[in-house]
PDB file of C-alpha atoms and ligand atoms in Angstrom:
ATOM      1  CA  MET A   1     -69.999 -59.443 -34.335  1.00  0.00           C
ATOM      2  CA  PRO A   2     -67.356 -62.139 -33.749  1.00  0.00           C
ATOM      3  CA  ASP A   3     -63.718 -61.096 -33.676  1.00  0.00           C
ATOM      4  CA  LEU A   4     -61.832 -61.168 -36.950  1.00  0.00           C
ATOM      5  CA  LEU A   5     -58.490 -61.301 -35.160  1.00  0.00           C
ATOM      6  CA  ALA A   6     -58.019 -62.552 -31.622  1.00  0.00           C
ATOM      7  CA  VAL A   7     -54.576 -62.422 -30.029  1.00  0.00           C
ATOM      8  CA  GLU A   8     -54.354 -63.793 -26.487  1.00  0.00           C
ATOM      9  CA  ASN A   9     -51.395 -63.367 -24.150  1.00  0.00           C
ATOM     10  CA  LEU A  10     -48.878 -63.445 -26.956  1.00  0.00           C
ATOM     11  CA  SER A  11     -45.237 -63.475 -25.857  1.00  0.00           C
ATOM     12  CA  ALA A  12     -42.570 -63.586 -28.553  1.00  0.00           C
ATOM     13  CA  GLY A  13     -39.082 -62.483 -29.462  1.00  0.00           C
ATOM     14  CA  TYR A  14     -35.858 -63.563 -31.094  1.00  0.00           C
ATOM     15  CA  GLY A  15     -33.480 -66.288 -29.896  1.00  0.00           C
ATOM     16  CA  GLU A  16     -33.575 -66.281 -26.109  1.00  0.00           C
ATOM     17  CA  ALA A  17     -34.932 -62.718 -25.889  1.00  0.00           C
ATOM     18  CA  ILE A  18     -38.596 -62.141 -25.116  1.00  0.00           C
ATOM     19  CA  VAL A  19     -39.487 -58.821 -26.763  1.00  0.00           C
ATOM     20  CA  ILE A  20     -43.294 -58.681 -26.461  1.00  0.00           C
ATOM     21  CA  SER A  21     -45.042 -60.038 -23.382  1.00  0.00           C
ATOM     22  CA  GLU A  22     -48.627 -61.157 -22.848  1.00  0.00           C
ATOM     23  CA  VAL A  23     -50.098 -59.001 -25.580  1.00  0.00           C
ATOM     24  CA  SER A  24     -53.842 -59.416 -26.106  1.00  0.00           C
ATOM     25  CA  LEU A  25     -55.692 -57.731 -28.980  1.00  0.00           C
ATOM     26  CA  ARG A  26     -59.054 -57.993 -30.652  1.00  0.00           C
ATOM     27  CA  LEU A  27     -60.009 -56.652 -34.028  1.00  0.00           C
ATOM     28  CA  ARG A  28     -63.408 -56.867 -35.664  1.00  0.00           C
ATOM     29  CA  ASN A  29     -64.240 -56.670 -39.360  1.00  0.00           C
ATOM     30  CA  GLY A  30     -63.906 -53.121 -40.631  1.00  0.00           C
ATOM     31  CA  GLU A  31     -62.062 -51.961 -37.543  1.00  0.00           C
ATOM     32  CA  ALA A  32     -58.722 -50.170 -37.402  1.00  0.00           C
ATOM     33  CA  LEU A  33     -56.345 -50.409 -34.463  1.00  0.00           C
ATOM     34  CA  ALA A  34     -53.416 -48.086 -33.784  1.00  0.00           C
ATOM     35  CA  VAL A  35     -50.334 -49.602 -32.142  1.00  0.00           C
ATOM     36  CA  LEU A  36     -48.329 -46.795 -30.584  1.00  0.00           C
ATOM     37  CA  GLY A  37     -45.120 -46.643 -28.638  1.00  0.00           C
ATOM     38  CA  ARG A  38     -41.696 -45.105 -28.586  1.00  0.00           C
ATOM     39  CA  ASN A  39     -38.845 -46.501 -30.636  1.00  0.00           C
ATOM     40  CA  GLY A  40     -37.802 -50.004 -29.600  1.00  0.00           C
ATOM     41  CA  THR A  41     -40.932 -50.884 -27.632  1.00  0.00           C
ATOM     42  CA  GLY A  42     -41.772 -53.930 -29.746  1.00  0.00           C
ATOM     43  CA  LYS A  43     -44.241 -52.581 -32.322  1.00  0.00           C
ATOM     44  CA  THR A  44     -42.525 -54.200 -35.297  1.00  0.00           C
ATOM     45  CA  THR A  45     -41.968 -57.359 -33.281  1.00  0.00           C
ATOM     46  CA  LEU A  46     -45.710 -57.536 -32.625  1.00  0.00           C
ATOM     47  CA  LEU A  47     -46.450 -57.410 -36.367  1.00  0.00           C
ATOM     48  CA  ASN A  48     -43.628 -59.881 -37.033  1.00  0.00           C
ATOM     49  CA  SER A  49     -45.236 -62.196 -34.488  1.00  0.00           C
ATOM     50  CA  LEU A  50     -48.592 -61.990 -36.280  1.00  0.00           C
ATOM     51  CA  ILE A  51     -47.032 -62.904 -39.621  1.00  0.00           C
ATOM     52  CA  GLY A  52     -45.034 -65.640 -37.943  1.00  0.00           C
ATOM     53  CA  VAL A  53     -41.386 -64.648 -38.203  1.00  0.00           C
ATOM     54  CA  THR A  54     -40.507 -64.426 -34.508  1.00  0.00           C
ATOM     55  CA  ARG A  55     -39.994 -67.077 -31.861  1.00  0.00           C
ATOM     56  CA  ARG A  56     -43.192 -67.609 -29.872  1.00  0.00           C
ATOM     57  CA  PHE A  57     -42.893 -68.071 -26.120  1.00  0.00           C
ATOM     58  CA  GLY A  58     -46.611 -68.292 -25.377  1.00  0.00           C
ATOM     59  CA  GLY A  59     -50.113 -67.235 -26.288  1.00  0.00           C
ATOM     60  CA  THR A  60     -52.429 -67.764 -29.259  1.00  0.00           C
ATOM     61  CA  ILE A  61     -53.433 -66.096 -32.543  1.00  0.00           C
ATOM     62  CA  ALA A  62     -56.715 -66.758 -34.325  1.00  0.00           C
ATOM     63  CA  LEU A  63     -57.943 -65.179 -37.555  1.00  0.00           C
ATOM     64  CA  ASP A  64     -61.610 -65.563 -38.400  1.00  0.00           C
ATOM     65  CA  GLY A  65     -61.954 -68.280 -35.765  1.00  0.00           C
ATOM     66  CA  ARG A  66     -59.071 -70.283 -37.215  1.00  0.00           C
ATOM     67  CA  ASP A  67     -56.167 -70.995 -34.869  1.00  0.00           C
ATOM     68  CA  LEU A  68     -52.951 -69.830 -36.544  1.00  0.00           C
ATOM     69  CA  THR A  69     -50.707 -70.161 -33.504  1.00  0.00           C
ATOM     70  CA  GLN A  70     -48.635 -72.944 -35.065  1.00  0.00           C
ATOM     71  CA  ALA A  71     -49.065 -71.840 -38.676  1.00  0.00           C
ATOM     72  CA  ARG A  72     -46.074 -71.019 -40.861  1.00  0.00           C
ATOM     73  CA  PRO A  73     -45.656 -67.524 -42.359  1.00  0.00           C
ATOM     74  CA  GLU A  74     -46.939 -68.551 -45.804  1.00  0.00           C
ATOM     75  CA  GLN A  75     -50.002 -70.185 -44.231  1.00  0.00           C
ATOM     76  CA  ARG A  76     -50.691 -67.009 -42.262  1.00  0.00           C
ATOM     77  CA  ALA A  77     -50.354 -64.894 -45.392  1.00  0.00           C
ATOM     78  CA  ALA A  78     -52.771 -67.183 -47.196  1.00  0.00           C
ATOM     79  CA  ALA A  79     -55.163 -66.972 -44.236  1.00  0.00           C
ATOM     80  CA  GLY A  80     -55.360 -63.220 -44.701  1.00  0.00           C
ATOM     81  CA  PHE A  81     -52.556 -61.109 -43.254  1.00  0.00           C
ATOM     82  CA  GLY A  82     -51.471 -58.399 -45.678  1.00  0.00           C
ATOM     83  CA  TRP A  83     -48.182 -57.076 -44.383  1.00  0.00           C
ATOM     84  CA  VAL A  84     -46.615 -53.731 -45.321  1.00  0.00           C
ATOM     85  CA  PRO A  85     -43.121 -53.858 -43.801  1.00  0.00           C
ATOM     86  CA  GLN A  86     -41.338 -50.865 -42.319  1.00  0.00           C
ATOM     87  CA  GLU A  87     -38.644 -51.190 -45.032  1.00  0.00           C
ATOM     88  CA  ARG A  88     -41.306 -51.396 -47.793  1.00  0.00           C
ATOM     89  CA  ASN A  89     -39.312 -54.065 -49.667  1.00  0.00           C
ATOM     90  CA  ILE A  90     -40.758 -53.423 -53.095  1.00  0.00           C
ATOM     91  CA  PHE A  91     -39.164 -55.142 -56.085  1.00  0.00           C
ATOM     92  CA  ARG A  92     -36.888 -52.399 -57.387  1.00  0.00           C
ATOM     93  CA  SER A  93     -36.124 -54.028 -60.731  1.00  0.00           C
ATOM     94  CA  LEU A  94     -39.786 -54.624 -61.606  1.00  0.00           C
ATOM     95  CA  THR A  95     -42.261 -52.023 -62.828  1.00  0.00           C
ATOM     96  CA  VAL A  96     -45.053 -50.798 -60.612  1.00  0.00           C
ATOM     97  CA  GLU A  97     -47.525 -52.998 -62.429  1.00  0.00           C
ATOM     98  CA  GLU A  98     -45.239 -56.040 -62.301  1.00  0.00           C
ATOM     99  CA  ASN A  99     -44.808 -55.533 -58.552  1.00  0.00           C
ATOM    100  CA  LEU A 100     -48.571 -55.879 -58.260  1.00  0.00           C
ATOM    101  CA  THR A 101     -49.249 -58.686 -60.727  1.00  0.00           C
ATOM    102  CA  ALA A 102     -46.368 -60.741 -59.291  1.00  0.00           C
ATOM    103  CA  VAL A 103     -48.233 -61.265 -56.033  1.00  0.00           C
ATOM    104  CA  ALA A 104     -51.930 -60.668 -56.851  1.00  0.00           C
ATOM    105  CA  ARG A 105     -54.548 -63.141 -55.675  1.00  0.00           C
ATOM    106  CA  PRO A 106     -58.155 -63.214 -56.852  1.00  0.00           C
ATOM    107  CA  GLY A 107     -60.576 -61.004 -54.966  1.00  0.00           C
ATOM    108  CA  PRO A 108     -62.159 -57.575 -54.948  1.00  0.00           C
ATOM    109  CA  TRP A 109     -58.815 -55.754 -54.928  1.00  0.00           C
ATOM    110  CA  ASP A 110     -57.731 -55.931 -58.550  1.00  0.00           C
ATOM    111  CA  LEU A 111     -55.542 -53.530 -60.531  1.00  0.00           C
ATOM    112  CA  SER A 112     -58.342 -51.195 -61.536  1.00  0.00           C
ATOM    113  CA  ARG A 113     -59.502 -50.788 -57.946  1.00  0.00           C
ATOM    114  CA  ILE A 114     -55.911 -50.229 -56.804  1.00  0.00           C
ATOM    115  CA  TYR A 115     -55.429 -47.532 -59.443  1.00  0.00           C
ATOM    116  CA  ARG A 116     -58.646 -45.803 -58.374  1.00  0.00           C
ATOM    117  CA  LEU A 117     -57.273 -45.674 -54.835  1.00  0.00           C
ATOM    118  CA  PHE A 118     -53.756 -44.642 -55.914  1.00  0.00           C
ATOM    119  CA  PRO A 119     -53.977 -42.634 -59.170  1.00  0.00           C
ATOM    120  CA  ARG A 120     -50.245 -41.891 -58.831  1.00  0.00           C
ATOM    121  CA  LEU A 121     -49.459 -45.577 -59.209  1.00  0.00           C
ATOM    122  CA  GLU A 122     -51.424 -45.725 -62.438  1.00  0.00           C
ATOM    123  CA  GLU A 123     -49.410 -42.768 -63.755  1.00  0.00           C
ATOM    124  CA  ARG A 124     -46.231 -44.618 -62.798  1.00  0.00           C
ATOM    125  CA  ARG A 125     -47.338 -48.103 -63.827  1.00  0.00           C
ATOM    126  CA  ARG A 126     -44.484 -48.572 -66.311  1.00  0.00           C
ATOM    127  CA  ASN A 127     -41.814 -47.085 -64.041  1.00  0.00           C
ATOM    128  CA  LEU A 128     -39.390 -49.340 -62.206  1.00  0.00           C
ATOM    129  CA  GLY A 129     -39.637 -49.620 -58.434  1.00  0.00           C
ATOM    130  CA  SER A 130     -36.191 -48.028 -58.192  1.00  0.00           C
ATOM    131  CA  GLN A 131     -37.489 -44.916 -59.993  1.00  0.00           C
ATOM    132  CA  LEU A 132     -40.213 -44.143 -57.458  1.00  0.00           C
ATOM    133  CA  SER A 133     -40.115 -41.498 -54.753  1.00  0.00           C
ATOM    134  CA  GLY A 134     -40.354 -42.592 -51.112  1.00  0.00           C
ATOM    135  CA  GLY A 135     -44.061 -41.782 -51.011  1.00  0.00           C
ATOM    136  CA  GLU A 136     -44.754 -43.696 -54.212  1.00  0.00           C
ATOM    137  CA  GLN A 137     -42.795 -46.680 -52.875  1.00  0.00           C
ATOM    138  CA  GLN A 138     -44.952 -46.656 -49.755  1.00  0.00           C
ATOM    139  CA  MET A 139     -48.115 -46.497 -51.865  1.00  0.00           C
ATOM    140  CA  LEU A 140     -46.820 -49.419 -53.919  1.00  0.00           C
ATOM    141  CA  ALA A 141     -46.026 -51.388 -50.754  1.00  0.00           C
ATOM    142  CA  ILE A 142     -49.591 -50.851 -49.540  1.00  0.00           C
ATOM    143  CA  ALA A 143     -51.012 -51.668 -52.978  1.00  0.00           C
ATOM    144  CA  ARG A 144     -48.976 -54.862 -53.064  1.00  0.00           C
ATOM    145  CA  ALA A 145     -50.491 -55.933 -49.760  1.00  0.00           C
ATOM    146  CA  LEU A 146     -53.988 -55.070 -51.010  1.00  0.00           C
ATOM    147  CA  VAL A 147     -53.778 -57.180 -54.183  1.00  0.00           C
ATOM    148  CA  LEU A 148     -53.264 -60.162 -51.875  1.00  0.00           C
ATOM    149  CA  ASN A 149     -56.857 -59.466 -50.873  1.00  0.00           C
ATOM    150  CA  PRO A 150     -56.093 -59.710 -47.152  1.00  0.00           C
ATOM    151  CA  ARG A 151     -58.552 -59.889 -44.255  1.00  0.00           C
ATOM    152  CA  VAL A 152     -56.324 -57.641 -42.141  1.00  0.00           C
ATOM    153  CA  LEU A 153     -53.817 -55.081 -43.380  1.00  0.00           C
ATOM    154  CA  LEU A 154     -50.724 -54.692 -41.163  1.00  0.00           C
ATOM    155  CA  LEU A 155     -48.959 -51.357 -41.690  1.00  0.00           C
ATOM    156  CA  ASP A 156     -45.616 -50.682 -40.042  1.00  0.00           C
ATOM    157  CA  GLU A 157     -44.943 -46.937 -39.712  1.00  0.00           C
ATOM    158  CA  PRO A 158     -46.364 -46.083 -43.138  1.00  0.00           C
ATOM    159  CA  THR A 159     -45.566 -42.370 -42.854  1.00  0.00           C
ATOM    160  CA  GLU A 160     -41.952 -42.775 -41.739  1.00  0.00           C
ATOM    161  CA  GLY A 161     -39.470 -40.678 -43.680  1.00  0.00           C
ATOM    162  CA  LEU A 162     -42.037 -39.085 -45.990  1.00  0.00           C
ATOM    163  CA  ALA A 163     -42.511 -35.385 -46.745  1.00  0.00           C
ATOM    164  CA  PRO A 164     -45.442 -33.805 -44.863  1.00  0.00           C
ATOM    165  CA  ILE A 165     -47.530 -33.287 -47.999  1.00  0.00           C
ATOM    166  CA  ILE A 166     -47.128 -36.965 -48.936  1.00  0.00           C
ATOM    167  CA  VAL A 167     -47.963 -38.004 -45.383  1.00  0.00           C
ATOM    168  CA  GLU A 168     -51.261 -36.113 -45.660  1.00  0.00           C
ATOM    169  CA  GLU A 169     -52.064 -37.792 -48.973  1.00  0.00           C
ATOM    170  CA  LEU A 170     -51.227 -41.208 -47.578  1.00  0.00           C
ATOM    171  CA  LEU A 171     -53.306 -40.662 -44.443  1.00  0.00           C
ATOM    172  CA  ARG A 172     -56.287 -39.598 -46.569  1.00  0.00           C
ATOM    173  CA  THR A 173     -55.939 -42.807 -48.545  1.00  0.00           C
ATOM    174  CA  LEU A 174     -55.637 -44.937 -45.414  1.00  0.00           C
ATOM    175  CA  LYS A 175     -58.680 -43.227 -43.958  1.00  0.00           C
ATOM    176  CA  ARG A 176     -60.612 -44.060 -47.102  1.00  0.00           C
ATOM    177  CA  LEU A 177     -59.458 -47.674 -46.892  1.00  0.00           C
ATOM    178  CA  VAL A 178     -60.677 -48.175 -43.340  1.00  0.00           C
ATOM    179  CA  ARG A 179     -63.658 -45.802 -43.295  1.00  0.00           C
ATOM    180  CA  GLU A 180     -65.124 -46.325 -46.763  1.00  0.00           C
ATOM    181  CA  GLU A 181     -63.764 -49.660 -47.944  1.00  0.00           C
ATOM    182  CA  GLY A 182     -64.219 -51.206 -44.494  1.00  0.00           C
ATOM    183  CA  LEU A 183     -60.852 -52.940 -44.421  1.00  0.00           C
ATOM    184  CA  ALA A 184     -59.596 -54.121 -41.028  1.00  0.00           C
ATOM    185  CA  ALA A 185     -56.153 -52.750 -40.269  1.00  0.00           C
ATOM    186  CA  ILE A 186     -53.472 -52.526 -37.625  1.00  0.00           C
ATOM    187  CA  VAL A 187     -51.401 -49.377 -38.025  1.00  0.00           C
ATOM    188  CA  VAL A 188     -48.106 -49.066 -36.174  1.00  0.00           C
ATOM    189  CA  GLU A 189     -47.074 -45.457 -35.716  1.00  0.00           C
ATOM    190  CA  GLN A 190     -44.810 -43.283 -33.645  1.00  0.00           C
ATOM    191  CA  HIS A 191     -46.859 -40.180 -34.459  1.00  0.00           C
ATOM    192  CA  ALA A 192     -49.959 -40.720 -32.383  1.00  0.00           C
ATOM    193  CA  HIS A 193     -52.138 -37.889 -33.609  1.00  0.00           C
ATOM    194  CA  LYS A 194     -51.813 -38.812 -37.251  1.00  0.00           C
ATOM    195  CA  VAL A 195     -53.112 -42.283 -36.737  1.00  0.00           C
ATOM    196  CA  LEU A 196     -55.618 -41.689 -33.948  1.00  0.00           C
ATOM    197  CA  ALA A 197     -57.700 -39.702 -36.433  1.00  0.00           C
ATOM    198  CA  ILE A 198     -58.130 -42.711 -38.718  1.00  0.00           C
ATOM    199  CA  THR A 199     -58.411 -45.608 -36.237  1.00  0.00           C
ATOM    200  CA  ASP A 200     -61.144 -46.849 -33.892  1.00  0.00           C
ATOM    201  CA  ASN A 201     -59.020 -48.107 -31.014  1.00  0.00           C
ATOM    202  CA  ALA A 202     -55.459 -47.740 -29.849  1.00  0.00           C
ATOM    203  CA  VAL A 203     -52.952 -49.562 -27.695  1.00  0.00           C
ATOM    204  CA  ILE A 204     -49.656 -48.222 -26.404  1.00  0.00           C
ATOM    205  CA  LEU A 205     -46.652 -50.507 -25.976  1.00  0.00           C
ATOM    206  CA  GLU A 206     -43.888 -50.018 -23.452  1.00  0.00           C
ATOM    207  CA  ARG A 207     -41.122 -52.606 -23.213  1.00  0.00           C
ATOM    208  CA  GLY A 208     -43.240 -55.023 -25.192  1.00  0.00           C
ATOM    209  CA  ARG A 209     -46.317 -54.797 -22.985  1.00  0.00           C
ATOM    210  CA  ILE A 210     -49.608 -53.016 -23.554  1.00  0.00           C
ATOM    211  CA  VAL A 211     -49.648 -50.276 -20.939  1.00  0.00           C
ATOM    212  CA  HIS A 212     -52.695 -48.390 -22.211  1.00  0.00           C
ATOM    213  CA  ALA A 213     -55.700 -49.297 -24.350  1.00  0.00           C
ATOM    214  CA  ALA A 214     -58.508 -46.916 -25.285  1.00  0.00           C
ATOM    215  CA  PRO A 215     -60.807 -45.829 -28.093  1.00  0.00           C
ATOM    216  CA  SER A 216     -58.764 -43.579 -30.403  1.00  0.00           C
ATOM    217  CA  VAL A 217     -61.130 -40.663 -29.926  1.00  0.00           C
ATOM    218  CA  GLU A 218     -60.541 -40.784 -26.169  1.00  0.00           C
ATOM    219  CA  LEU A 219     -56.780 -41.120 -26.404  1.00  0.00           C
ATOM    220  CA  ARG A 220     -56.587 -38.137 -28.759  1.00  0.00           C
ATOM    221  CA  SER A 221     -57.681 -35.839 -25.972  1.00  0.00           C
ATOM    222  CA  ASP A 222     -56.018 -37.737 -23.121  1.00  0.00           C
ATOM    223  CA  SER A 223     -52.945 -35.551 -22.797  1.00  0.00           C
ATOM    224  CA  VAL A 224     -51.947 -37.288 -19.564  1.00  0.00           C
ATOM    225  CA  ALA A 225     -51.672 -40.717 -21.203  1.00  0.00           C
ATOM    226  CA  LEU A 226     -50.046 -39.275 -24.334  1.00  0.00           C
ATOM    227  CA  GLU A 227     -47.479 -37.411 -22.289  1.00  0.00           C
ATOM    228  CA  ARG A 228     -46.773 -40.289 -19.930  1.00  0.00           C
ATOM    229  CA  HIS A 229     -46.376 -43.043 -22.506  1.00  0.00           C
ATOM    230  CA  LEU A 230     -45.352 -41.250 -25.683  1.00  0.00           C
ATOM    231  CA  GLY A 231     -43.777 -38.037 -24.426  1.00  0.00           C
ATOM    232  CA  VAL A 232     -46.180 -35.962 -26.450  1.00  0.00           C
ATOM    233  CA  ALA A 233     -49.216 -33.979 -25.447  1.00  0.00           C
ATOM    234  CA  ARG A 234     -51.562 -32.035 -27.643  1.00  0.00           C
ATOM    235  CA  THR A 235     -55.151 -31.041 -27.270  1.00  0.00           C
ATOM    236  CA  ALA A 236     -57.786 -32.658 -29.469  1.00  0.00           C
ATOM    237  CA  GLY A 237     -57.662 -29.643 -31.749  1.00  0.00           C
ATOM    238  CA  GLY A 238     -54.029 -30.301 -32.483  1.00  0.00           C
ATOM    239  CA  ARG A 239     -52.765 -27.430 -30.340  1.00  0.00           C
ATOM    240  CA  ARG A 240     -49.671 -28.296 -28.408  1.00  0.00           C
ATOM    241  CA  ALA A 241     -50.115 -28.287 -24.632  1.00  0.00           C
ATOM    242  CA  ALA A 242     -47.119 -27.312 -22.529  1.00  0.00           C
ATOM    243  CA  PRO A 243     -44.905 -28.871 -21.468  1.00  0.00           C
ATOM    244  CA  SER A 244     -44.391 -31.326 -24.240  1.00  0.00           C
ATOM    245  CA  VAL A 245     -41.593 -33.090 -26.003  1.00  0.00           C
ATOM    246  CA  SER A 246     -41.726 -33.587 -29.712  1.00  0.00           C
ATOM    247  CA  LEU A 247     -41.521 -37.186 -30.928  1.00  0.00           C
TER     248      LEU A 247
HETATM  249  N1  ADP B 301     -34.171 -59.480 -35.358  1.00  0.00           N
HETATM  250  C1  ADP B 301     -33.979 -59.152 -34.061  1.00  0.00           C
HETATM  251  N2  ADP B 301     -33.183 -59.895 -33.259  1.00  0.00           N
HETATM  252  C2  ADP B 301     -32.995 -59.570 -31.965  1.00  0.00           C
HETATM  253  N3  ADP B 301     -33.556 -58.511 -31.356  1.00  0.00           N
HETATM  254  C3  ADP B 301     -34.363 -57.727 -32.097  1.00  0.00           C
HETATM  255  C4  ADP B 301     -34.617 -57.993 -33.487  1.00  0.00           C
HETATM  256  N4  ADP B 301     -35.462 -57.041 -33.959  1.00  0.00           N
HETATM  257  C5  ADP B 301     -35.713 -56.230 -32.921  1.00  0.00           C
HETATM  258  N5  ADP B 301     -35.069 -56.635 -31.806  1.00  0.00           N
HETATM  259  C6  ADP B 301     -35.138 -55.989 -30.489  1.00  0.00           C
HETATM  260  O1  ADP B 301     -36.499 -55.972 -30.065  1.00  0.00           O
HETATM  261  C7  ADP B 301     -36.804 -54.744 -29.434  1.00  0.00           C
HETATM  262  C8  ADP B 301     -38.024 -54.128 -30.083  1.00  0.00           C
HETATM  263  O2  ADP B 301     -37.733 -53.811 -31.418  1.00  0.00           O
HETATM  264  P1  ADP B 301     -38.869 -53.442 -32.461  1.00  0.00           P
HETATM  265  O3  ADP B 301     -39.941 -54.436 -32.390  1.00  0.00           O
HETATM  266  O4  ADP B 301     -38.207 -53.237 -33.762  1.00  0.00           O
HETATM  267  O5  ADP B 301     -39.398 -52.048 -31.856  1.00  0.00           O
HETATM  268  P2  ADP B 301     -40.214 -50.860 -32.539  1.00  0.00           P
HETATM  269  O6  ADP B 301     -40.772 -51.357 -33.818  1.00  0.00           O
HETATM  270  O7  ADP B 301     -41.263 -50.513 -31.531  1.00  0.00           O
HETATM  271  O8  ADP B 301     -39.256 -49.727 -32.732  1.00  0.00           O
HETATM  272  C9  ADP B 301     -35.555 -53.879 -29.518  1.00  0.00           C
HETATM  273  O9  ADP B 301     -34.895 -53.953 -28.271  1.00  0.00           O
HETATM  274  C10 ADP B 301     -34.743 -54.527 -30.599  1.00  0.00           C
HETATM  275  O10 ADP B 301     -33.370 -54.365 -30.335  1.00  0.00           O
HETATM  276 MG1   MG B 302     -40.512 -50.697 -35.779  1.00  0.00          MG
END
């Protein structure tokens, strides 16, 4: 199968600062990729560089065979990047439903399909964005990216700051999205084990470079790589191996 997304030797940053260096990634239809790394290693900058809001120093980006290297952010969005920012950025003064209809584009992801995936959002459809809990805001941010009918969903630390029970619910939904609905996704996470269970492949960033790439199932049980690059080591069964440092 040809690559849906092909990123070659991408270097990018802000102003004079190069934050990510020579990053190469490939993503096929229906595949999910985890982007892992400690705080400040360039994970958000990588997503920002895909959607086109950083300064590019080199490399190329192609989506579905179309070269987007020089494309503007709105052209990239139209080409199929559905971005869920770390800050969520929902419209607080609009209702849940207005948040969705304000940005929706024709395609298989319409309101009824969104509400089947997120029954909580249907219950809250007439509530304002400002009235939602953190978990509901994250669901709305994901839903808002889905109604764009993207080719690739880009999720930036979707579980950050959420209560454990909400994290579990969100991860189940994300798993359904990639496993059952076949959506291609890049999931940035600091908590490796959560996301390795729902992705096919993983890369680890250190100082803006990919220092490790492996199938997610392999990385889950590779306590040496997890410890070295992320400071965390657990066995595949979720048991913590000593010595380890919590993220
Ligand atoms: N808008 C910006 N302008 C300048 N430097 C930035 C900006 N955003 C992030 N950086 C720098 O880029 C580096 C990587 O940040 P970021 O991509 O946010 O990392 P992560 O998402 O992995 O925590 C950090 O050193 C950060 O200070
Ligand atoms: Mg970040």
